[in-house]
Short mmCIF file of N, CA and C in Angstrom, two decimals:
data_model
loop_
_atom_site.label_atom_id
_atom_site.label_comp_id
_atom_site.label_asym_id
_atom_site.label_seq_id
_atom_site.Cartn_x
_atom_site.Cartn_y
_atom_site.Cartn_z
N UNK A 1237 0.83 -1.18 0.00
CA UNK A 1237 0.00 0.00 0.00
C UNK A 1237 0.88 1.24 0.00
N UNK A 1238 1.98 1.64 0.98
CA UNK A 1238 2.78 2.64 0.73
C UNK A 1238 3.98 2.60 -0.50
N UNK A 1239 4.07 1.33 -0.98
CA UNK A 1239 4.21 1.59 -2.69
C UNK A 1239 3.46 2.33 -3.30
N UNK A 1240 2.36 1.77 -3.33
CA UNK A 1240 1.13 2.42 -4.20
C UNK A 1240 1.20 3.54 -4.02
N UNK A 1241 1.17 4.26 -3.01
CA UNK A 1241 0.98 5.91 -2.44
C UNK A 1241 2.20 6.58 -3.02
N UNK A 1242 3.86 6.11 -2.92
CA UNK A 1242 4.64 6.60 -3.28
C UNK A 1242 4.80 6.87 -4.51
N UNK A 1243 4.39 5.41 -5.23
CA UNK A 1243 4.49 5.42 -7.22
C UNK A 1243 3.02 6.89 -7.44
N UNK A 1244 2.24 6.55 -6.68
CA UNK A 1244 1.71 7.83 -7.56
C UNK A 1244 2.21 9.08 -6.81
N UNK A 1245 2.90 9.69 -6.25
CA UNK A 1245 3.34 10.87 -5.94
C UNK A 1245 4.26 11.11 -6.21
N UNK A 1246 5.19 10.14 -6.87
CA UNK A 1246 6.14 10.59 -7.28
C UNK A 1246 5.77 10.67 -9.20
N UNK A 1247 4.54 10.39 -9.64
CA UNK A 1247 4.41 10.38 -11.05
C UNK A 1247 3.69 12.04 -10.95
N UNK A 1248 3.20 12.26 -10.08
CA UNK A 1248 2.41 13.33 -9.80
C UNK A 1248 3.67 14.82 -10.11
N UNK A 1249 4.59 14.39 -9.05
CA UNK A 1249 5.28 14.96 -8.72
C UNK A 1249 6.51 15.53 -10.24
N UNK A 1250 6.00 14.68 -10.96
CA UNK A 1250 6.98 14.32 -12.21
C UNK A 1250 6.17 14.79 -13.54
N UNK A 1251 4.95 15.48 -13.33
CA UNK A 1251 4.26 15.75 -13.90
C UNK A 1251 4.13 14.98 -15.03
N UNK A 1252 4.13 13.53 -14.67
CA UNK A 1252 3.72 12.20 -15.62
C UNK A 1252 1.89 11.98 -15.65
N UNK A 1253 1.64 12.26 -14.40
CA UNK A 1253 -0.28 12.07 -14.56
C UNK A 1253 -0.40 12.98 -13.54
N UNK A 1254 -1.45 13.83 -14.24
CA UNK A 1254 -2.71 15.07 -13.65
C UNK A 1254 -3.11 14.54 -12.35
N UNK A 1255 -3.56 13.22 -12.79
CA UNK A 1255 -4.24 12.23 -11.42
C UNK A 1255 -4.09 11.10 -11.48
N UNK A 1256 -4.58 10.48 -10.94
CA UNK A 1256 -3.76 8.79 -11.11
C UNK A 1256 -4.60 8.17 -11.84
N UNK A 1257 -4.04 7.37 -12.86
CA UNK A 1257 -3.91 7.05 -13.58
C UNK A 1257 -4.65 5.34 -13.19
N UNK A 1258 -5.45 4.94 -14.63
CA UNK A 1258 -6.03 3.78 -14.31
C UNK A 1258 -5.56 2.47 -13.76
N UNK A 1259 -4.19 2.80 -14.54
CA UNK A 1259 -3.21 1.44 -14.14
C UNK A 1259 -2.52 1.53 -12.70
N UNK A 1260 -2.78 2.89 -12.12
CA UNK A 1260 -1.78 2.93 -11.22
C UNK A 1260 -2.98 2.31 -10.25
N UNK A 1261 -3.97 3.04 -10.19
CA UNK A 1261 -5.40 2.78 -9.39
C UNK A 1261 -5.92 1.34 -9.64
N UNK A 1262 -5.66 0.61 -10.81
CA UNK A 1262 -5.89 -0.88 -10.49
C UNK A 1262 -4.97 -1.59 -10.04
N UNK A 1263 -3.84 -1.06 -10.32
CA UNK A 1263 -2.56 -1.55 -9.26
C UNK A 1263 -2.20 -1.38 -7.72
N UNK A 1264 -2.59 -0.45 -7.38
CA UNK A 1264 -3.23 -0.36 -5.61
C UNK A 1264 -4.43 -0.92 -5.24
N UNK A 1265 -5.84 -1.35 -5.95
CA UNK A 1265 -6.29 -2.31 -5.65
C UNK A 1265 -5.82 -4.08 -5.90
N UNK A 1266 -4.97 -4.37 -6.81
CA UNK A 1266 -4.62 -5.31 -6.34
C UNK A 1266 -3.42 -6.12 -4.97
N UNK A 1267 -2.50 -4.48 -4.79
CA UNK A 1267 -1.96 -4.76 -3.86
C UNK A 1267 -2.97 -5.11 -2.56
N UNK A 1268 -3.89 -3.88 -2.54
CA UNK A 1268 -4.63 -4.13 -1.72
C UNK A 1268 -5.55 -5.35 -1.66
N UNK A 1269 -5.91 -6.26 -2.25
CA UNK A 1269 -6.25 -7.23 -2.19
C UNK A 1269 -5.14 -8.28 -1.59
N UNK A 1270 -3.81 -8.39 -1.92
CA UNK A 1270 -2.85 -9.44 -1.78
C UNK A 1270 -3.13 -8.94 -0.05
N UNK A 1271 -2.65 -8.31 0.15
CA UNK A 1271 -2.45 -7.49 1.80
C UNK A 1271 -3.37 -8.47 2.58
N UNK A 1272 -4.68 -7.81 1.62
CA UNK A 1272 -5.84 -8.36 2.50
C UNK A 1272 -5.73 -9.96 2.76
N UNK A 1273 -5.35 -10.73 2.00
CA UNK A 1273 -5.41 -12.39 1.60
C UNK A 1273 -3.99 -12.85 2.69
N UNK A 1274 -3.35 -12.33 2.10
CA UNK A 1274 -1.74 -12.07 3.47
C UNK A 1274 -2.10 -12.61 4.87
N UNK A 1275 -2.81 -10.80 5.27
CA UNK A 1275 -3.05 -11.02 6.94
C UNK A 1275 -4.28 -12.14 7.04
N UNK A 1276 -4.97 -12.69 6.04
CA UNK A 1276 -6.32 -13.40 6.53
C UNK A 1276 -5.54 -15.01 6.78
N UNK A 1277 -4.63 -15.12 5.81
CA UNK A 1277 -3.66 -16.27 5.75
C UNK A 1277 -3.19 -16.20 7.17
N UNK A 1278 -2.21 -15.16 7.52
CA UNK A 1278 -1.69 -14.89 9.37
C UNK A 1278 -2.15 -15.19 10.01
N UNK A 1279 -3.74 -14.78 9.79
CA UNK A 1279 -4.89 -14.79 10.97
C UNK A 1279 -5.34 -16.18 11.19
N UNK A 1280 -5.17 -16.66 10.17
CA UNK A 1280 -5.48 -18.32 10.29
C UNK A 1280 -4.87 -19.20 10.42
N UNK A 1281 -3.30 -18.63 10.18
CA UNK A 1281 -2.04 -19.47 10.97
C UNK A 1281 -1.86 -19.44 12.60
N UNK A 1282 -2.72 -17.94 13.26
CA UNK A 1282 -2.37 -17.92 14.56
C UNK A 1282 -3.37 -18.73 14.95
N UNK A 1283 -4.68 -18.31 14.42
CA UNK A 1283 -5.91 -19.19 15.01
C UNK A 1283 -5.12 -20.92 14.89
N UNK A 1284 -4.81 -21.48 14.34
CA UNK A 1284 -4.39 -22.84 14.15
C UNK A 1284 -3.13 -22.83 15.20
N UNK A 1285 -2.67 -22.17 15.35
CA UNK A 1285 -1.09 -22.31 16.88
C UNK A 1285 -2.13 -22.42 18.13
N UNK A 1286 -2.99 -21.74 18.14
CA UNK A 1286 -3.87 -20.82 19.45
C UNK A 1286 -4.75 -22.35 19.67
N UNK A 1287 -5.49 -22.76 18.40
CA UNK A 1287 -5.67 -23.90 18.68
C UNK A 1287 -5.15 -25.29 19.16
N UNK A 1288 -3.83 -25.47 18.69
CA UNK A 1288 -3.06 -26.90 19.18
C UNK A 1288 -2.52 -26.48 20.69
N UNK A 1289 -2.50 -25.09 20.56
CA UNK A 1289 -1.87 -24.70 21.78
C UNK A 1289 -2.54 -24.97 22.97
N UNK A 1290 -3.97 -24.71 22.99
CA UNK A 1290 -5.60 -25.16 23.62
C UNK A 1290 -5.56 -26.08 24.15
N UNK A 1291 -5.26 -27.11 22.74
CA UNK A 1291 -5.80 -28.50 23.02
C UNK A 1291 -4.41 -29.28 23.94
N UNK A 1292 -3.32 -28.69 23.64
CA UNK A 1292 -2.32 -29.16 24.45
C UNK A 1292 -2.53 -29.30 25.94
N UNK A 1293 -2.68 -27.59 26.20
CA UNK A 1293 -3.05 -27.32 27.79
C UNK A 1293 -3.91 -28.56 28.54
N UNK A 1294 -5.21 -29.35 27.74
CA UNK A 1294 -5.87 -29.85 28.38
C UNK A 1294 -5.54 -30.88 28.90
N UNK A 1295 -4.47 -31.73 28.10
CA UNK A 1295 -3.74 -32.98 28.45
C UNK A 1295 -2.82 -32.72 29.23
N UNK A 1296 -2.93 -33.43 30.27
CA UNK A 1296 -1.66 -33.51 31.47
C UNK A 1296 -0.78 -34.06 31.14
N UNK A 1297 0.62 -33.54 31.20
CA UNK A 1297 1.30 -34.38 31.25
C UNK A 1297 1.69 -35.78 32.29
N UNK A 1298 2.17 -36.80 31.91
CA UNK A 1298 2.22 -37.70 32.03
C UNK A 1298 2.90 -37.99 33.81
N UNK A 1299 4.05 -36.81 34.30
CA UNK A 1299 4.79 -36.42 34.99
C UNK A 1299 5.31 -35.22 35.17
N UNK A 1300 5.57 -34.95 36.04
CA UNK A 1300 6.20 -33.05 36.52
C UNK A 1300 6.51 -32.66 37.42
N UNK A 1301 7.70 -32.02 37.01
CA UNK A 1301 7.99 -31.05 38.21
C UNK A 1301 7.68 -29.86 38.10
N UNK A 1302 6.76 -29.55 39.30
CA UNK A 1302 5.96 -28.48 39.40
C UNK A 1302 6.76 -26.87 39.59
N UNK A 1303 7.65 -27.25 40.75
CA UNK A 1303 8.27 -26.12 41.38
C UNK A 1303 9.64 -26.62 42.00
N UNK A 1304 10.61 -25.82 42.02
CA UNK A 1304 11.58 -26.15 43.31
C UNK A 1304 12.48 -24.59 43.58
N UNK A 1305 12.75 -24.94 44.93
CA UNK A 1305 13.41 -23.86 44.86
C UNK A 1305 14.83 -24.76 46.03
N UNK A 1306 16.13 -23.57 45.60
CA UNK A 1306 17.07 -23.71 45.97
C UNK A 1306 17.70 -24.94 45.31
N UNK A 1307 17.73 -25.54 44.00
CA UNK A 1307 17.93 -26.81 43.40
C UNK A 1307 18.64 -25.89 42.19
N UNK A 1308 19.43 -27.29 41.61
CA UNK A 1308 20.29 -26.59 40.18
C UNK A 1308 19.29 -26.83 39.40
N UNK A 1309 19.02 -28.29 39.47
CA UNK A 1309 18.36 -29.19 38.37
C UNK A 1309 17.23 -30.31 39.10
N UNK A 1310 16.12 -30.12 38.41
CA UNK A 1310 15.21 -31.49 38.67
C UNK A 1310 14.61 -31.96 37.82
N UNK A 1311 14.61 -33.61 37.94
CA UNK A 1311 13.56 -34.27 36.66
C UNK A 1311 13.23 -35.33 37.28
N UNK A 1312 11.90 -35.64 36.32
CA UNK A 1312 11.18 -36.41 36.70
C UNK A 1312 10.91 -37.84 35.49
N UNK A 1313 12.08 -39.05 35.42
CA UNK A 1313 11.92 -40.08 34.51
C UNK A 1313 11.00 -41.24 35.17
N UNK A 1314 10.51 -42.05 33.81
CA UNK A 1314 9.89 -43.08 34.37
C UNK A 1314 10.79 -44.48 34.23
N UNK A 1315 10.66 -45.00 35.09
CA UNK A 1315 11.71 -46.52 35.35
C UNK A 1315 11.02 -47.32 34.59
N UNK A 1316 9.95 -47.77 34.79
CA UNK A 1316 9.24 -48.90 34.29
C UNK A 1316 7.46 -48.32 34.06
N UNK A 1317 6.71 -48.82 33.53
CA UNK A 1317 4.89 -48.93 33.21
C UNK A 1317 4.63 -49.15 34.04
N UNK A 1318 4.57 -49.91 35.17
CA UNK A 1318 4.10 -50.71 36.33
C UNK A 1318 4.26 -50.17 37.81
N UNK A 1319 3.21 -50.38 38.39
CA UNK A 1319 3.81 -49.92 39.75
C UNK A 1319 3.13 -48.20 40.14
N UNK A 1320 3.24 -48.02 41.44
CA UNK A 1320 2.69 -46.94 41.81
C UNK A 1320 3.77 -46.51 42.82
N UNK A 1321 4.90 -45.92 42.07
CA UNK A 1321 6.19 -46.00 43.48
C UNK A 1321 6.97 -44.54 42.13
N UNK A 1322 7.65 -43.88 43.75
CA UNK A 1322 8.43 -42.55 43.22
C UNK A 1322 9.19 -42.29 43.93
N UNK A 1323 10.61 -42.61 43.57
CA UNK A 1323 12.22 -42.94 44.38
C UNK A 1323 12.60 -41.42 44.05
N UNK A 1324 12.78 -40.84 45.21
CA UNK A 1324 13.71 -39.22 44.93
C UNK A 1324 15.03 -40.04 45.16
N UNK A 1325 16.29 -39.44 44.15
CA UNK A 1325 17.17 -39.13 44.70
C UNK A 1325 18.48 -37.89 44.44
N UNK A 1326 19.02 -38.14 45.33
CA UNK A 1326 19.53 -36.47 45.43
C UNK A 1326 20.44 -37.12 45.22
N UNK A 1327 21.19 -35.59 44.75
CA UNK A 1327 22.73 -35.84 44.46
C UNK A 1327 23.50 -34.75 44.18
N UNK A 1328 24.83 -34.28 45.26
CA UNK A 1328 25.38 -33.42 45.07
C UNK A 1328 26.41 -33.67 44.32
N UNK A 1329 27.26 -32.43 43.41
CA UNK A 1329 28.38 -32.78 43.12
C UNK A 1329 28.84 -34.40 42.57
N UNK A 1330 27.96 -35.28 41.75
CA UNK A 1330 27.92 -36.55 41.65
C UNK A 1330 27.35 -37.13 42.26
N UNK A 1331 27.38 -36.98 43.44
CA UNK A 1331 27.29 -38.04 44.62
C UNK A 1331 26.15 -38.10 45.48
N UNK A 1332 25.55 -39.30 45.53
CA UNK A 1332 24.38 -39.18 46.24
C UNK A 1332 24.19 -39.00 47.45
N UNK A 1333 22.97 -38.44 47.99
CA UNK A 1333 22.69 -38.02 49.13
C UNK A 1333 22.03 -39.31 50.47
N UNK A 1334 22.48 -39.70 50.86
CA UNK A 1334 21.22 -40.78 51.62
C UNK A 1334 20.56 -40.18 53.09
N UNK A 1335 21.23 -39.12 53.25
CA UNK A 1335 20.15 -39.00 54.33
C UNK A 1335 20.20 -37.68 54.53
N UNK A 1336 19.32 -37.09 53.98
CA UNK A 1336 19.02 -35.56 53.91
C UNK A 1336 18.96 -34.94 55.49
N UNK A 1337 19.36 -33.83 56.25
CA UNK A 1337 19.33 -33.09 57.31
C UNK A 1337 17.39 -32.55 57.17
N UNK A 1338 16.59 -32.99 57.88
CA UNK A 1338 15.38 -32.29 58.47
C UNK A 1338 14.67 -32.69 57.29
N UNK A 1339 14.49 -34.11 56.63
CA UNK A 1339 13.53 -34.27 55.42
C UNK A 1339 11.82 -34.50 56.02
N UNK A 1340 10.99 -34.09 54.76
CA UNK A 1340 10.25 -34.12 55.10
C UNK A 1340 9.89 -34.64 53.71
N UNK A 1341 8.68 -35.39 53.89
CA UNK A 1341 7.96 -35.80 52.39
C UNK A 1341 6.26 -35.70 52.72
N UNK A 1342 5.55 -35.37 51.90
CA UNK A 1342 4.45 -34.92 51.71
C UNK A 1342 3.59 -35.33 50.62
N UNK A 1343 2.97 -36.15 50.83
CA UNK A 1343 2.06 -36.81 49.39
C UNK A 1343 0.87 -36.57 49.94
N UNK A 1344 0.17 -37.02 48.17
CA UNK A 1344 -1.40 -36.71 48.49
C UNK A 1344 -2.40 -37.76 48.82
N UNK A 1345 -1.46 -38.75 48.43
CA UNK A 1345 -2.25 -40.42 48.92
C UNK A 1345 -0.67 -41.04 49.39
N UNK A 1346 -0.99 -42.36 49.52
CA UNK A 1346 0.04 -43.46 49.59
C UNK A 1346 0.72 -43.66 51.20
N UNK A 1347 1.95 -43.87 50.92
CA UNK A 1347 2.75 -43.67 51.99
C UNK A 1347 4.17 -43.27 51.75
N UNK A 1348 4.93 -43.34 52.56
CA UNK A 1348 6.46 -42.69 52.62
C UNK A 1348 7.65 -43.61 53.23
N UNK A 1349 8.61 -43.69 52.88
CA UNK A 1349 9.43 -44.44 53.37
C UNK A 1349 10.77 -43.95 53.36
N UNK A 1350 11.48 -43.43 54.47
CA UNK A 1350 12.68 -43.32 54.00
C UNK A 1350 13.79 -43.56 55.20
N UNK A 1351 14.64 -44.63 54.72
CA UNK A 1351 15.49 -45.35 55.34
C UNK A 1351 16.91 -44.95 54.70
N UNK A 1352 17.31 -45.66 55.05
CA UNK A 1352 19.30 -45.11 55.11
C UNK A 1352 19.73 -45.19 53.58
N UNK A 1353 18.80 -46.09 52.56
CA UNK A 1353 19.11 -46.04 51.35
C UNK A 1353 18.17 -45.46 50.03
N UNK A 1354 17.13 -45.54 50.72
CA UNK A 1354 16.11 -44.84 49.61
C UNK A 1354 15.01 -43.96 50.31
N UNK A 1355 14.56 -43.10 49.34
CA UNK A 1355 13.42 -42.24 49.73
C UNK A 1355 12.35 -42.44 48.54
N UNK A 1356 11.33 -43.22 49.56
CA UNK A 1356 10.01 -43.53 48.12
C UNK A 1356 8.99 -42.99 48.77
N UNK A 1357 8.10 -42.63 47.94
CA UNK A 1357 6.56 -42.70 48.00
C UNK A 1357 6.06 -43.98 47.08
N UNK A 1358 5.24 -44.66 47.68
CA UNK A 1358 4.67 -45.76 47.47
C UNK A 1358 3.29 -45.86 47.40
N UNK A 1359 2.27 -47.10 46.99
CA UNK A 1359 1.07 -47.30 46.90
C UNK A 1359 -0.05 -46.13 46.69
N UNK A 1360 0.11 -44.60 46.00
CA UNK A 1360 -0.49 -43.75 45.36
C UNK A 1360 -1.18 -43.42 45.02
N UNK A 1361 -2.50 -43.07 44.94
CA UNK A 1361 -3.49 -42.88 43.95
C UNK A 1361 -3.32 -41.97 43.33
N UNK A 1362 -3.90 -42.18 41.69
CA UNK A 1362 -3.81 -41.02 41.19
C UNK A 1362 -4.86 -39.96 40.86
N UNK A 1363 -4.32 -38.84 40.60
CA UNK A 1363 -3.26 -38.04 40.01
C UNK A 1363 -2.73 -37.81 41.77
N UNK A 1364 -1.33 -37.76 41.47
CA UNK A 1364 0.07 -38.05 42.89
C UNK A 1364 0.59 -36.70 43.03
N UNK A 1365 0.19 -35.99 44.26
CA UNK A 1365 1.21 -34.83 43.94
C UNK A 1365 2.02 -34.74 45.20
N UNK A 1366 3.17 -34.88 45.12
CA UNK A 1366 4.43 -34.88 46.08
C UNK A 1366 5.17 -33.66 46.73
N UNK A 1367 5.59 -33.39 47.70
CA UNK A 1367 6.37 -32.49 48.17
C UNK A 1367 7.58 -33.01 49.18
N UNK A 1368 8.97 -32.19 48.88
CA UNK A 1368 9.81 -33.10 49.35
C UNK A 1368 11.09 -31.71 49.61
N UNK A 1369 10.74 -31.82 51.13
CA UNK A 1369 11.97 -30.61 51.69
C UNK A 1369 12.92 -31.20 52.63
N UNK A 1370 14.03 -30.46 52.19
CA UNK A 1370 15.04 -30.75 53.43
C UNK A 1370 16.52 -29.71 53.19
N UNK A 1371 17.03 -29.95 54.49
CA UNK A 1371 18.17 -28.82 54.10
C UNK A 1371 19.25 -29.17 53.84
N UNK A 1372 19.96 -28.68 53.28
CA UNK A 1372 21.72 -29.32 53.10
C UNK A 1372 22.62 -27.67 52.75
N UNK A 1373 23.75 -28.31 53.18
CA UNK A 1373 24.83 -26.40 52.54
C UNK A 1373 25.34 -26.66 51.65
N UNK A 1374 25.46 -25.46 51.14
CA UNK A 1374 26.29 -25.06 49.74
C UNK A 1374 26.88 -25.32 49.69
N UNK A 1375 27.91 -25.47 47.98
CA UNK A 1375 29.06 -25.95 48.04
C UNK A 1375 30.44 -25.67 48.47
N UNK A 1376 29.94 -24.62 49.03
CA UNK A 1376 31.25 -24.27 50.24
C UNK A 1376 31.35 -25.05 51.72
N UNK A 1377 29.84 -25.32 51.98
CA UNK A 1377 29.61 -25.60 53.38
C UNK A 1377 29.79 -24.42 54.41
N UNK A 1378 28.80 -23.07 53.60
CA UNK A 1378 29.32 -22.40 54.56
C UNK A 1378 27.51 -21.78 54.97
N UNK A 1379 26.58 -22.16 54.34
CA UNK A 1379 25.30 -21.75 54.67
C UNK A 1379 24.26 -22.90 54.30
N UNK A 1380 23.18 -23.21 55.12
CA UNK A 1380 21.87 -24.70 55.15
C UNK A 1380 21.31 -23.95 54.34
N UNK A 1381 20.99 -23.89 53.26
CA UNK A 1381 19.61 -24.05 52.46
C UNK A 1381 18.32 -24.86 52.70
N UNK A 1382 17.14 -24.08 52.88
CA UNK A 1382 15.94 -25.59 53.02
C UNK A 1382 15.75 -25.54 51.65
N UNK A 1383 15.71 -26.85 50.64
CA UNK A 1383 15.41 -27.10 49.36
C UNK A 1383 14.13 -27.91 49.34
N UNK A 1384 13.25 -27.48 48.48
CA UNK A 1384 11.87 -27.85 48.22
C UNK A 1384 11.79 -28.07 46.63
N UNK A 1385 10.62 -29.38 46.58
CA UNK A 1385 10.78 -30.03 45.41
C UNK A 1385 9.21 -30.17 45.27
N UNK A 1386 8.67 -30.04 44.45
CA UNK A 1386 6.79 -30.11 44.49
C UNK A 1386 6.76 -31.20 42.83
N UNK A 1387 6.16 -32.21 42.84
CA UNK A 1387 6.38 -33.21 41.63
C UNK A 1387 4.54 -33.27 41.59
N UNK A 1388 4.25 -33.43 40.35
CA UNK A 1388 3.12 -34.35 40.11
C UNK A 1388 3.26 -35.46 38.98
N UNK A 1389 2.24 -36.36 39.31
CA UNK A 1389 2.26 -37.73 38.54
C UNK A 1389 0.92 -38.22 38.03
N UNK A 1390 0.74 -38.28 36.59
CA UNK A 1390 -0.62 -38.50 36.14
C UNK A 1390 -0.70 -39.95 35.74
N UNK A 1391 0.41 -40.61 35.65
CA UNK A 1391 0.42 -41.94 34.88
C UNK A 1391 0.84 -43.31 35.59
N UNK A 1392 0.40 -44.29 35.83
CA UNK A 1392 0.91 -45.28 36.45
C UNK A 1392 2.20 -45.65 35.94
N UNK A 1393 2.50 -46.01 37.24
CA UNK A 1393 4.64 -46.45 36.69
C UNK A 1393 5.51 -46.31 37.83
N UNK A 1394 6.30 -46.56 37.83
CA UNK A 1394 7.70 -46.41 38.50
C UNK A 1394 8.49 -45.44 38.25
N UNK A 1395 8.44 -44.14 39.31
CA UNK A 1395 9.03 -42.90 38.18
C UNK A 1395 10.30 -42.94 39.71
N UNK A 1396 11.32 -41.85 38.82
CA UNK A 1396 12.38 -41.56 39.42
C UNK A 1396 12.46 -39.82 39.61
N UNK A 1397 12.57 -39.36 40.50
CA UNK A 1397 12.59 -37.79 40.81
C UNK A 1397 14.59 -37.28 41.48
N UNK A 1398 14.89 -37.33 40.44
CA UNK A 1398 16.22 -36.68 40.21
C UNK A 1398 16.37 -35.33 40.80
N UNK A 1399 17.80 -35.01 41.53
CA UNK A 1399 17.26 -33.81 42.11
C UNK A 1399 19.27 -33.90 42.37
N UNK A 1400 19.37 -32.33 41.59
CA UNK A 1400 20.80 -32.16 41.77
C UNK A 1400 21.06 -30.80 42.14
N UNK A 1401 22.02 -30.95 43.65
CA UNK A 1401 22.19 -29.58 43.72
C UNK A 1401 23.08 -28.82 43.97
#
């Protein structure tokens, strides 16, 4: 469109046409048509993102980590299909953690278990949503952090909740 406007002001200007000219005037309506077909094309590429985007939201994922704070890294893999069980384990600097300072675990069904080698939530119903705090220091060892981990679980299985910090 500001083609169109320019080609005739500068023919104007050039004392090439009095006024614009038929060709120039059916040539700004066809730009103006492409324009129009353009953004309707856009408009129907966003409507189609806006849509999958929709339909995404509604499906849960399968597993998640919701939130954490004071953590580098957390994830949430599945071990096996089977089973209603969710093994945290921590691990600093490589190396695993077995017995966290002031843990606490927090589920929404099941139970909890945590002994000198593992930390599970077990027997679950679903949808599972977990919470899992405790403190440990930095890698200086010079200040306790309390670190909090919030997981949910939509799918039956054996999942693993990775947690590095």
């Amino acid at each position: 469109m500001l083609r169109s406007i320019l080609l005739i002001s500068l023919c104007s200007a050039a004392g090439l046409a009095s006024g614009p000219s038929e060709a120039i005037v059916e040539h700004v309506s066809v730009v103006a048509q492409e324009q129009a077909s353009n953004s309707s094309q856009t408009q129907t590429a966003k409507e189609r993102k806006k849509k999958i985007r929709s339909k995404s939201e509604r499906v849960p994922a399968a597993a998640a980590i919701t939130s954490t704070r004071n953590v580098a890294r957390a994830s949430l893999t599945q071990r096996s299909p089977e089973g209603y069980l969710a093994e945290l384990v921590i691990m600093d600097s490589g190396l695993p953690i077995r017995n966290p300072q002031d843990l606490q675990m927090i589920g929404s069904s099941g139970s909890q278990i945590s002994d000198g080698s593992r930390i599970i939530f077990e027997n679950f119903v679903l949808p599972f949503e977990g919470t899992v705090r405790f403190k440990s220091p930095n890698k200086m060892n010079t200040v306790i952090y309390e670190r909090v981990i919030n997981f949910k679980i939509n799918e039956v299985g054996s999942w693993v909740v990775r947690v590095e910090l």
